[in-house]
Amino acid sequence: MSGLRRPLIAGNWKMNGLRADGEARARELARRAGGADAPPCDWVLCPPAPLLPVVAAATTGSPIGIGGQDCHPEASGAHTGDVAAAMLADAGCRWVIVGHSERRADHGESDALVAAKAQAAHAAGLVAIVCVGETEAERDDGRAHAVVARQIAGSLPRGASAANTVIAYEPVWAIGTGRTPTPDDVQAMHAHIRACVPAGIDAGALRILYGGSVKPGNAAQLLRLPDIDGALVGGASLAVEDFWAIGEATR
Ligand code: 13P
């Protein structure tokens, strides 16, 4: 971490949980994050869309922000099953994840579509958390940096800034596997990302998160790296103690 950028700890609940456990988890995190001795980081929870109202209510008045896990590039219309960025904002969100590798894989999302979603997020006043990351084959072929540079070039819309955009580097092979890149590899990739963001973005102010098997046991080691500004946490965000411990690692 660098003193220039406040750390951000974001929990991506993915397609997990029903109202009762989502509410209990959000309520307990809100209580802790509102405490005088809370760690010096920003917190975001990204629950499944049907849980947004309950999580918003449980975190009202706390420092915890709420985010969607995806949005449609258009503002409204005949798109069955999709959610518009303005609907997320209306539900209390200030954030939205776009271009997660699970959506890129499950729904064939291209860089251009991800950029359009980020643009829609910005138009609705949301901060877009834009995900990038290479597959294992791409890393083995020595193409990880080139792949991520291409994703960055294609997935950030015009108008992206350090204020309305966060980048999450999530190597596909590290998600849900318990495997992580070495600290040297993560730092090298984050420095590479900072070097290749478009000229309109203040790279020194841009927050770049690491995601992929972040746990209490490896969080401090990752978060102490100079170009890592926080974490996008999947599985470990479903347990209050684990997610809180990851936030504590920002001290
Ligand atoms: P895990 O923390 O479960 O590996 O998931 C990471 C992720 O995909 C967050 O968006």
XYZ file of N, CA and C and ligand atoms in Angstrom:
763
model
N 0.852 -1.189 0.000
C 0.000 0.000 0.000
C 0.885 1.234 0.000
N 0.302 2.315 -0.424
C 1.012 3.585 -0.427
C 0.165 4.575 0.346
N 0.797 5.457 1.075
C 0.046 6.456 1.829
C -0.772 7.372 0.936
N -0.501 7.359 -0.373
C -1.223 8.232 -1.306
C -2.662 7.801 -1.518
N -2.922 6.508 -1.355
C -4.237 5.972 -1.712
C -4.811 5.204 -0.533
N -6.063 5.553 -0.174
C -6.697 4.860 0.955
C -7.057 3.439 0.534
N -6.691 2.437 1.335
C -7.000 1.062 0.944
C -8.505 0.806 0.864
N -8.862 -0.082 -0.035
C -10.257 -0.450 -0.270
C -10.382 -1.966 -0.158
N -11.258 -2.402 0.705
C -11.508 -3.837 0.872
C -12.938 -4.109 0.420
N -13.061 -4.845 -0.679
C -14.380 -5.089 -1.284
C -14.688 -6.577 -1.223
N -15.912 -6.890 -0.825
C -16.359 -8.279 -0.759
C -17.323 -8.565 -1.897
N -16.984 -9.552 -2.709
C -17.857 -9.985 -3.799
C -18.505 -11.293 -3.355
N -19.766 -11.187 -2.980
C -20.454 -12.380 -2.456
C -20.841 -13.358 -3.566
N -20.702 -12.906 -4.805
C -21.079 -13.750 -5.961
C -22.515 -14.262 -5.766
N -22.811 -15.487 -6.199
C -24.201 -15.975 -6.118
C -24.357 -16.832 -4.863
N -24.166 -16.177 -3.714
C -24.198 -16.902 -2.436
C -25.049 -16.170 -1.419
N -25.851 -16.930 -0.700
C -26.549 -16.407 0.464
C -27.994 -16.031 0.198
N -28.761 -16.092 1.262
C -30.153 -15.642 1.244
C -30.257 -14.463 2.198
N -31.457 -13.910 2.323
C -31.599 -12.658 3.073
C -31.078 -12.733 4.499
N -31.419 -13.824 5.194
C -31.094 -13.863 6.627
C -29.585 -13.808 6.869
N -28.825 -14.634 6.124
C -27.380 -14.598 6.402
C -26.724 -13.338 5.835
N -27.235 -12.857 4.693
C -26.685 -11.608 4.151
C -26.905 -10.445 5.097
N -28.081 -10.377 5.659
C -28.390 -9.283 6.580
C -27.535 -9.369 7.843
N -27.417 -10.563 8.387
C -26.637 -10.718 9.624
C -25.169 -10.346 9.393
N -24.644 -10.782 8.270
C -23.235 -10.498 7.958
C -23.036 -8.993 7.768
N -23.929 -8.370 7.016
C -23.800 -6.929 6.755
C -23.953 -6.130 8.046
N -24.876 -6.555 8.877
C -25.119 -5.824 10.128
C -23.894 -5.876 11.047
N -23.298 -7.048 11.138
C -22.121 -7.189 12.005
C -20.926 -6.404 11.448
N -20.742 -6.424 10.142
C -19.640 -5.651 9.557
C -19.869 -4.154 9.741
N -21.123 -3.724 9.607
C -21.435 -2.305 9.796
C -21.121 -1.886 11.227
N -21.464 -2.754 12.170
C -21.187 -2.442 13.582
C -19.678 -2.291 13.800
N -18.921 -3.227 13.265
C -17.468 -3.172 13.472
C -16.838 -1.988 12.735
N -17.262 -1.774 11.481
C -16.633 -0.706 10.680
C -16.930 0.667 11.257
N -18.038 0.770 12.002
C -18.394 2.044 12.622
C -17.673 2.285 13.937
N -16.901 1.314 14.396
C -16.209 1.433 15.680
C -15.004 2.368 15.586
N -14.652 2.942 16.714
C -13.552 3.919 16.741
C -12.219 3.270 16.386
N -12.082 1.964 16.627
C -10.797 1.307 16.368
C -10.797 0.502 15.066
N -11.718 0.848 14.144
C -11.764 0.135 12.862
C -10.504 0.437 12.049
N -10.073 -0.505 11.217
C -8.865 -0.270 10.411
C -9.076 0.876 9.400
N -7.983 1.476 8.944
C -8.056 2.669 8.100
C -8.290 2.338 6.637
N -9.444 1.734 6.329
C -9.722 1.374 4.940
C -11.178 1.683 4.616
N -11.469 1.739 3.307
C -12.855 1.799 2.845
C -13.360 0.369 2.668
N -14.657 0.178 2.934
C -15.271 -1.148 2.836
C -16.399 -1.104 1.808
N -16.489 -2.133 0.993
C -17.608 -2.251 0.054
C -18.107 -3.690 0.079
N -19.419 -3.851 0.091
C -20.032 -5.180 -0.033
C -20.817 -5.242 -1.333
N -20.602 -6.301 -2.094
C -21.318 -6.504 -3.361
C -22.134 -7.793 -3.262
N -23.355 -7.679 -2.751
C -24.200 -8.864 -2.607
C -24.923 -9.169 -3.917
N -25.556 -10.335 -4.012
C -26.433 -10.596 -5.155
C -27.528 -9.524 -5.213
N -27.980 -9.181 -6.410
C -28.918 -8.054 -6.569
C -30.155 -8.135 -5.671
N -30.769 -9.321 -5.497
C -31.978 -9.328 -4.651
C -31.698 -8.973 -3.186
N -30.436 -9.082 -2.763
C -30.108 -8.767 -1.363
C -29.714 -7.307 -1.167
N -29.640 -6.530 -2.259
C -29.191 -5.143 -2.102
C -30.038 -4.352 -1.099
N -31.363 -4.421 -1.169
C -32.139 -3.610 -0.215
C -31.854 -3.986 1.242
N -31.743 -5.268 1.504
C -31.547 -5.717 2.883
C -30.138 -5.329 3.380
N -29.159 -5.422 2.487
C -27.795 -5.049 2.868
C -27.689 -3.527 2.996
N -28.360 -2.816 2.125
C -28.360 -1.346 2.240
C -28.974 -0.926 3.575
N -30.080 -1.558 3.930
C -30.731 -1.194 5.196
C -29.844 -1.541 6.386
N -29.179 -2.681 6.312
C -28.354 -3.130 7.442
C -27.096 -2.283 7.613
N -26.697 -1.566 6.577
C -25.448 -0.797 6.654
C -25.690 0.715 6.653
N -26.946 1.127 6.658
C -27.254 2.559 6.657
C -26.557 3.251 7.829
N -25.943 4.383 7.525
C -25.294 5.154 8.582
C -23.927 4.633 8.966
N -23.487 3.550 8.333
C -22.155 2.999 8.621
C -21.207 3.401 7.502
N -19.904 3.171 7.684
C -18.949 3.514 6.608
C -18.939 2.490 5.465
N -19.792 1.492 5.521
C -19.745 0.450 4.492
C -20.523 0.873 3.256
N -19.875 0.787 2.099
C -20.519 1.074 0.828
C -21.082 -0.197 0.218
N -22.029 -0.004 -0.705
C -22.701 -1.136 -1.339
C -22.434 -1.088 -2.839
N -22.254 -2.270 -3.428
C -22.036 -2.329 -4.866
C -22.798 -3.453 -5.518
N -23.085 -3.276 -6.806
C -23.631 -4.361 -7.618
C -22.495 -5.230 -8.152
N -22.873 -6.372 -8.703
C -21.863 -7.283 -9.261
C -21.752 -7.177 -10.772
N -22.667 -6.402 -11.361
C -22.695 -6.243 -12.820
C -23.741 -5.186 -13.129
N -23.678 -4.587 -14.307
C -24.781 -3.755 -14.791
C -24.842 -3.859 -16.306
N -25.987 -3.486 -16.844
C -26.173 -3.480 -18.293
C -25.645 -2.168 -18.862
N -25.148 -2.182 -20.105
C -24.638 -0.917 -20.663
C -25.726 0.107 -20.973
N -26.957 -0.344 -21.141
C -28.011 0.630 -21.468
C -28.756 1.059 -20.210
N -29.427 2.195 -20.329
C -30.066 2.805 -19.165
C -31.380 2.122 -18.793
N -32.060 1.538 -19.791
C -33.335 0.856 -19.536
C -33.706 0.116 -20.813
N -34.751 -0.669 -20.743
C -35.253 -1.280 -21.965
C -35.524 -2.760 -21.831
N -35.686 -3.386 -23.006
C -36.094 -4.785 -23.075
C -34.873 -5.694 -22.954
N -34.429 -5.899 -21.721
C -33.240 -6.731 -21.458
C -33.540 -7.611 -20.253
N -34.310 -8.635 -20.504
C -34.816 -9.485 -19.428
C -33.690 -10.051 -18.559
N -33.818 -9.846 -17.278
C -32.851 -10.404 -16.331
C -31.702 -9.477 -16.012
N -31.572 -8.385 -16.767
C -30.443 -7.479 -16.521
C -30.832 -6.356 -15.572
N -29.814 -5.681 -15.074
C -29.996 -4.599 -14.105
C -29.251 -3.370 -14.617
N -29.938 -2.222 -14.624
C -29.310 -0.973 -15.079
C -28.531 -0.328 -13.940
N -27.501 0.417 -14.329
C -26.664 1.076 -13.315
C -27.494 2.022 -12.447
N -28.444 2.730 -13.063
C -29.263 3.661 -12.273
C -30.119 2.925 -11.245
N -30.493 1.685 -11.556
C -31.262 0.892 -10.579
C -30.387 0.549 -9.370
N -29.122 0.266 -9.648
C -28.192 -0.015 -8.538
C -28.036 1.235 -7.670
N -27.853 2.382 -8.335
C -27.712 3.632 -7.570
C -28.961 3.884 -6.741
N -30.110 3.617 -7.344
C -31.390 3.839 -6.669
C -31.558 2.910 -5.461
N -30.900 1.746 -5.518
C -30.969 0.778 -4.414
C -29.943 1.090 -3.324
N -29.146 2.145 -3.537
C -28.190 2.539 -2.496
C -26.738 2.267 -2.843
N -26.500 1.787 -4.064
C -25.113 1.474 -4.451
C -24.341 2.734 -4.810
N -23.057 2.685 -4.508
C -22.120 3.692 -5.026
C -21.073 3.032 -5.922
N -21.137 1.721 -6.028
C -20.107 0.946 -6.709
C -20.750 -0.113 -7.588
N -19.999 -0.572 -8.603
C -20.434 -1.775 -9.329
C -19.194 -2.453 -9.926
N -19.167 -3.763 -9.787
C -18.108 -4.559 -10.432
C -18.503 -4.746 -11.895
N -17.569 -4.547 -12.804
C -17.818 -4.888 -14.217
C -16.632 -5.699 -14.745
N -16.941 -6.614 -15.675
C -15.888 -7.387 -16.317
C -15.258 -8.446 -15.453
N -15.982 -8.896 -14.417
C -15.429 -10.006 -13.629
C -15.162 -11.192 -14.565
N -14.095 -11.938 -14.301
C -13.740 -13.036 -15.222
C -14.842 -14.084 -15.307
N -15.643 -14.216 -14.227
C -16.743 -15.182 -14.305
C -17.798 -14.717 -15.299
N -18.005 -13.409 -15.404
C -18.943 -12.902 -16.405
C -18.310 -12.930 -17.796
N -17.016 -12.615 -17.862
C -16.348 -12.694 -19.173
C -16.451 -14.129 -19.701
N -16.288 -15.124 -18.806
C -16.330 -16.526 -19.234
C -17.760 -17.032 -19.401
N -18.616 -16.804 -18.396
C -19.971 -17.390 -18.437
C -20.861 -16.715 -19.480
N -20.619 -15.425 -19.720
C -21.511 -14.663 -20.591
C -20.788 -14.096 -21.809
N -19.576 -14.532 -22.039
C -18.836 -14.111 -23.226
C -18.623 -12.612 -23.312
N -18.416 -11.949 -22.183
C -18.280 -10.485 -22.211
C -16.920 -10.077 -22.782
N -16.967 -9.173 -23.741
C -15.749 -8.664 -24.381
C -15.264 -7.415 -23.651
N -14.029 -7.007 -23.952
C -13.519 -5.755 -23.394
C -14.435 -4.586 -23.766
N -14.926 -4.575 -24.998
C -15.763 -3.450 -25.438
C -17.058 -3.395 -24.621
N -17.632 -4.561 -24.353
C -18.855 -4.577 -23.545
C -18.548 -4.110 -22.112
N -17.428 -4.540 -21.584
C -17.053 -4.127 -20.224
C -16.883 -2.599 -20.176
N -16.256 -2.040 -21.195
C -16.085 -0.579 -21.242
C -17.450 0.118 -21.304
N -18.379 -0.455 -22.064
C -19.716 0.156 -22.159
C -20.434 0.079 -20.808
N -20.232 -1.014 -20.100
C -20.840 -1.135 -18.766
C -20.217 -0.132 -17.802
N -18.909 0.023 -17.877
C -18.254 0.999 -16.989
C -18.741 2.407 -17.307
N -18.938 2.678 -18.584
C -19.435 4.000 -18.966
C -20.847 4.220 -18.414
N -21.677 3.189 -18.486
C -23.036 3.296 -17.934
C -22.971 3.509 -16.420
N -22.042 2.843 -15.774
C -21.873 3.018 -14.328
C -21.525 4.474 -14.022
N -20.582 5.001 -14.766
C -20.178 6.395 -14.534
C -21.348 7.348 -14.754
N -22.120 7.089 -15.803
C -23.261 7.971 -16.096
C -24.272 7.960 -14.958
N -24.341 6.839 -14.245
C -25.273 6.729 -13.112
C -24.633 7.197 -11.806
N -23.403 7.682 -11.884
C -22.738 8.194 -10.685
C -22.067 7.124 -9.845
N -21.884 5.941 -10.432
C -21.248 4.849 -9.683
C -19.753 4.781 -9.978
N -19.010 4.258 -9.026
C -17.609 3.922 -9.257
C -17.576 2.514 -9.845
N -16.919 2.361 -10.994
C -16.798 1.047 -11.633
C -15.536 0.349 -11.139
N -15.717 -0.872 -10.659
C -14.573 -1.722 -10.302
C -14.342 -2.640 -11.504
N -13.373 -2.295 -12.321
C -13.147 -2.977 -13.598
C -12.131 -4.103 -13.388
N -12.563 -5.331 -13.681
C -11.704 -6.490 -13.423
C -10.928 -6.899 -14.669
N -9.682 -7.248 -14.450
C -8.821 -7.779 -15.505
C -8.030 -8.938 -14.908
N -7.432 -9.748 -15.774
C -6.598 -10.841 -15.262
C -6.422 -11.914 -16.312
N -5.257 -12.546 -16.269
C -4.926 -13.553 -17.281
C -5.339 -14.950 -16.833
N -5.485 -15.857 -17.793
C -5.707 -17.267 -17.476
C -4.365 -17.928 -17.164
N -4.448 -19.144 -16.681
C -3.216 -19.868 -16.366
C -2.393 -20.122 -17.635
N -3.073 -20.469 -18.727
C -2.340 -20.733 -19.980
C -1.632 -19.474 -20.456
N -2.308 -18.342 -20.314
C -1.681 -17.085 -20.742
C -0.457 -16.763 -19.886
N -0.551 -17.045 -18.588
C 0.628 -16.802 -17.738
C 1.756 -17.762 -18.100
N 1.395 -19.040 -18.294
C 2.429 -20.031 -18.625
C 3.136 -19.689 -19.933
N 2.391 -19.065 -20.838
C 2.976 -18.666 -22.132
C 3.772 -17.364 -22.040
N 3.824 -16.766 -20.839
C 4.555 -15.504 -20.702
C 3.795 -14.311 -21.249
N 2.457 -14.454 -21.367
C 1.685 -13.373 -21.981
C 0.852 -12.581 -20.973
N 1.043 -12.817 -19.687
C 0.160 -12.196 -18.686
C 0.163 -10.671 -18.807
N 1.319 -10.071 -18.906
C 1.364 -8.601 -18.945
C 0.725 -8.066 -20.222
N 0.943 -8.761 -21.334
C 0.355 -8.303 -22.600
C -1.168 -8.438 -22.562
N -1.662 -9.549 -22.017
C -3.112 -9.765 -21.943
C -3.763 -8.681 -21.084
N -3.163 -8.406 -19.940
C -3.753 -7.407 -19.038
C -3.668 -6.001 -19.658
N -2.583 -5.703 -20.349
C -2.485 -4.394 -21.027
C -3.598 -4.254 -22.059
N -3.876 -5.348 -22.786
C -4.950 -5.296 -23.781
C -6.314 -5.114 -23.107
N -6.513 -5.811 -22.002
C -7.788 -5.664 -21.286
C -7.956 -4.235 -20.760
N -6.885 -3.673 -20.231
C -6.952 -2.297 -19.714
C -7.296 -1.335 -20.862
N -6.605 -1.507 -21.986
C -6.838 -0.592 -23.123
C -8.282 -0.690 -23.601
N -8.850 -1.905 -23.561
C -10.181 -2.093 -24.125
C -11.322 -1.924 -23.153
N -11.055 -2.016 -21.859
C -12.154 -2.091 -20.882
C -12.416 -0.790 -20.137
N -11.556 0.216 -20.350
C -11.775 1.497 -19.662
C -12.412 2.484 -20.633
N -13.550 3.039 -20.288
C -14.219 3.952 -21.207
C -13.602 5.344 -21.177
N -13.931 6.115 -22.183
C -13.575 7.529 -22.148
C -14.209 8.144 -20.894
N -13.513 9.028 -20.262
C -14.069 9.658 -19.061
C -13.698 8.932 -17.780
N -13.021 7.779 -17.916
C -12.590 7.066 -16.702
C -11.547 7.906 -15.974
N -11.646 7.930 -14.655
C -10.707 8.700 -13.843
C -10.403 7.902 -12.585
N -9.438 8.397 -11.827
C -9.117 7.727 -10.560
C -10.261 7.881 -9.565
N -11.150 8.841 -9.796
C -12.274 9.043 -8.875
C -13.448 8.119 -9.191
N -13.624 7.777 -10.483
C -14.809 6.981 -10.823
C -14.475 5.543 -11.215
N -13.211 5.172 -11.081
C -12.798 3.842 -11.529
C -11.771 3.247 -10.561
N -11.936 1.970 -10.300
C -10.951 1.167 -9.567
C -10.648 -0.020 -10.471
N -9.405 -0.427 -10.525
C -9.075 -1.637 -11.289
C -8.819 -2.772 -10.307
N -9.387 -3.941 -10.623
C -9.117 -5.135 -9.820
C -8.362 -6.127 -10.689
N -7.136 -6.457 -10.278
C -6.365 -7.494 -10.975
C -6.675 -8.832 -10.332
N -7.339 -9.682 -11.097
C -7.725 -10.999 -10.582
C -7.264 -12.075 -11.566
N -6.089 -12.657 -11.338
C -5.672 -13.742 -12.228
C -6.684 -14.881 -12.157
N -7.184 -15.306 -13.300
C -8.284 -16.276 -13.330
C -7.916 -17.551 -12.567
N -6.674 -17.944 -12.676
C -6.232 -19.210 -12.066
C -6.095 -19.119 -10.548
N -6.190 -17.915 -10.005
C -6.083 -17.748 -8.545
C -7.450 -17.631 -7.879
N -8.512 -17.520 -8.675
C -9.845 -17.297 -8.110
C -10.426 -18.607 -7.599
N -10.676 -18.649 -6.309
C -11.333 -19.811 -5.716
C -10.468 -21.058 -5.674
N -9.180 -20.911 -5.920
C -8.308 -22.091 -6.001
C -7.390 -22.237 -4.795
N -7.259 -21.175 -3.985
C -6.292 -21.209 -2.892
C -4.874 -20.914 -3.363
N -4.702 -20.695 -4.653
C -3.369 -20.368 -5.187
C -3.287 -18.865 -5.427
N -2.137 -18.281 -5.154
C -1.933 -16.865 -5.463
C -0.592 -16.706 -6.173
N -0.463 -15.651 -6.968
C 0.866 -15.366 -7.527
C 1.822 -15.020 -6.387
N 3.094 -15.051 -6.650
C 4.057 -14.621 -5.629
C 3.896 -13.121 -5.414
N 4.281 -12.628 -4.236
C 4.220 -11.172 -4.033
C 4.974 -10.405 -5.116
N 6.113 -10.916 -5.545
C 6.862 -10.232 -6.611
C 6.051 -10.152 -7.898
N 5.350 -11.242 -8.224
C 4.547 -11.242 -9.458
C 3.368 -10.279 -9.342
N 2.723 -10.243 -8.160
C 1.589 -9.319 -7.982
C 2.082 -7.879 -8.089
N 3.166 -7.574 -7.390
C 3.685 -6.204 -7.430
C 4.062 -5.811 -8.867
N 4.710 -6.735 -9.575
C 5.122 -6.419 -10.956
C 3.895 -6.152 -11.817
N 2.849 -6.951 -11.647
C 1.647 -6.739 -12.462
C 0.964 -5.419 -12.099
N 0.872 -5.116 -10.818
C 0.205 -3.866 -10.432
C 0.984 -2.646 -10.927
N 2.310 -2.713 -10.861
C 3.117 -1.599 -11.375
C 2.915 -1.472 -12.893
N 2.818 -2.618 -13.551
C 2.567 -2.640 -15.007
C 1.211 -1.988 -15.320
N 0.196 -2.358 -14.540
C -1.140 -1.778 -14.763
C -1.085 -0.262 -14.569
N -0.422 0.163 -13.495
C -0.352 1.607 -13.234
C 0.356 2.328 -14.392
N 1.332 1.625 -14.985
C 2.089 2.251 -16.084
C 1.286 2.269 -17.379
N 0.307 1.368 -17.519
C -0.370 1.338 -18.827
C -1.783 1.891 -18.813
N -2.225 2.517 -17.729
C -3.564 3.136 -17.799
C -3.508 4.348 -18.725
N -4.616 4.649 -19.392
C -4.619 5.752 -20.363
C -4.236 7.092 -19.721
N -3.748 7.980 -20.557
C -3.185 9.250 -20.084
C -4.190 10.091 -19.284
N -5.480 9.948 -19.579
C -6.475 10.768 -18.873
C -6.660 10.403 -17.410
N -6.115 9.291 -16.988
C -6.277 8.822 -15.604
C -5.035 9.171 -14.799
N -5.231 9.744 -13.634
C -4.109 10.043 -12.731
C -3.656 8.720 -12.093
N -2.629 8.119 -12.695
C -2.226 6.771 -12.280
C -1.785 6.736 -10.812
N -1.249 7.838 -10.331
C -0.780 7.869 -8.951
C -1.916 7.858 -7.944
N -3.108 8.265 -8.375
C -4.263 8.303 -7.476
C -5.188 7.091 -7.664
N -4.945 6.310 -8.721
C -5.829 5.185 -9.064
C -5.652 4.028 -8.091
N -6.776 3.501 -7.590
C -6.674 2.341 -6.708
C -6.707 1.053 -7.544
N -5.727 0.200 -7.294
C -5.635 -1.088 -7.989
C -5.691 -2.188 -6.930
N -6.766 -2.984 -6.991
C -6.985 -4.045 -6.013
C -6.433 -5.357 -6.538
N -6.037 -6.226 -5.625
C -5.718 -7.603 -6.000
C -6.884 -8.495 -5.581
N -7.239 -9.453 -6.434
C -8.250 -10.442 -6.083
C -7.837 -11.825 -6.546
N -8.211 -12.824 -5.783
C -7.879 -14.212 -6.106
C -7.311 -14.898 -4.888
N -8.200 -15.617 -4.167
C -7.778 -16.377 -2.979
C -7.132 -15.511 -1.908
N -7.626 -14.273 -1.734
C -7.169 -13.463 -0.597
C -7.816 -14.016 0.674
N -6.989 -14.289 1.662
C -7.432 -14.874 2.933
C -6.750 -14.117 4.070
N -7.229 -14.309 5.295
C -6.526 -13.665 6.420
C -5.036 -14.024 6.451
N -4.693 -15.237 6.056
C -3.308 -15.685 6.145
C -2.363 -15.074 5.126
N -2.878 -14.555 4.007
C -1.968 -13.972 3.011
C -2.212 -12.478 2.792
N -3.232 -11.920 3.466
C -3.627 -10.531 3.181
C -2.510 -9.539 3.507
N -1.882 -9.685 4.661
C -0.883 -8.685 5.057
C 0.293 -8.676 4.085
N 0.690 -9.870 3.674
C 1.814 -9.996 2.746
C 1.496 -9.313 1.406
N 0.242 -9.443 0.956
C -0.145 -8.830 -0.318
C -0.367 -7.326 -0.163
N -1.034 -6.950 0.925
C -1.425 -5.544 1.081
C -0.242 -4.642 1.404
N 0.866 -5.225 1.814
C 2.005 -4.355 2.107
C 2.773 -3.969 0.836
N 2.467 -4.596 -0.284
C 3.171 -4.279 -1.534
C 2.807 -2.863 -1.991
N 3.771 -2.121 -2.531
C 3.533 -0.683 -2.752
C 2.410 -0.353 -3.729
N 2.189 -1.186 -4.751
C 1.149 -0.845 -5.732
C -0.162 -1.601 -5.521
N -0.304 -2.255 -4.366
C -1.564 -2.950 -4.057
C -2.355 -2.049 -3.108
N -3.535 -1.634 -3.558
C -4.310 -0.635 -2.805
C -5.547 -1.228 -2.155
N -5.575 -2.553 -2.059
C -6.717 -3.187 -1.427
C -6.976 -4.535 -2.062
N -8.123 -5.104 -1.708
C -8.422 -6.465 -2.156
C -9.875 -6.578 -2.595
N -10.099 -7.410 -3.609
C -11.446 -7.827 -3.996
C -11.549 -9.294 -3.579
N -12.400 -9.528 -2.602
C -12.403 -10.805 -1.884
C -13.671 -11.577 -2.209
N -13.518 -12.826 -2.614
C -14.671 -13.679 -2.878
C -15.010 -14.518 -1.660
N -14.566 -15.757 -1.662
C -14.950 -16.711 -0.622
C -14.776 -16.196 0.799
N -13.658 -15.543 1.075
C -13.399 -15.095 2.452
C -14.288 -13.925 2.857
N -15.012 -13.328 1.901
C -15.923 -12.236 2.279
C -17.244 -12.775 2.815
N -17.431 -14.089 2.736
C -18.676 -14.688 3.228
C -18.604 -15.025 4.717
N -17.455 -14.844 5.309
C -17.296 -15.084 6.755
C -16.839 -13.781 7.395
N -17.617 -13.273 8.326
C -17.316 -11.965 8.930
C -15.894 -11.928 9.482
N -15.515 -12.967 10.225
C -14.192 -12.928 10.868
C -13.078 -12.846 9.827
N -13.225 -13.599 8.750
C -12.175 -13.607 7.727
C -12.122 -12.268 6.994
N -13.282 -11.750 6.620
C -13.310 -10.489 5.872
C -12.769 -9.356 6.745
N -13.177 -9.369 8.005
C -12.702 -8.338 8.924
C -11.178 -8.436 9.096
N -10.676 -9.653 9.193
C -9.217 -9.845 9.370
C -8.460 -9.309 8.148
N -9.042 -9.423 6.974
C -8.392 -8.892 5.776
C -8.348 -7.358 5.865
N -9.426 -6.756 6.344
C -9.403 -5.309 6.554
C -8.373 -4.905 7.593
N -8.262 -5.700 8.645
C -7.275 -5.415 9.698
C -5.851 -5.430 9.132
N -5.659 -6.200 8.073
C -4.309 -6.288 7.477
C -3.911 -4.999 6.761
N -4.820 -4.030 6.662
C -4.446 -2.729 6.050
C -3.791 -1.804 7.069
N -3.731 -2.194 8.315
C -3.119 -1.307 9.330
C -1.616 -1.166 9.100
P -11.906 -15.775 -4.192
O -11.471 -14.797 -3.138
O -12.964 -16.715 -3.746
O -10.721 -16.443 -4.845
O -12.607 -14.894 -5.363
C -11.964 -13.780 -5.855
C -12.903 -13.055 -6.730
O -13.254 -13.506 -7.795
C -13.426 -11.764 -6.236
O -14.112 -11.084 -7.233
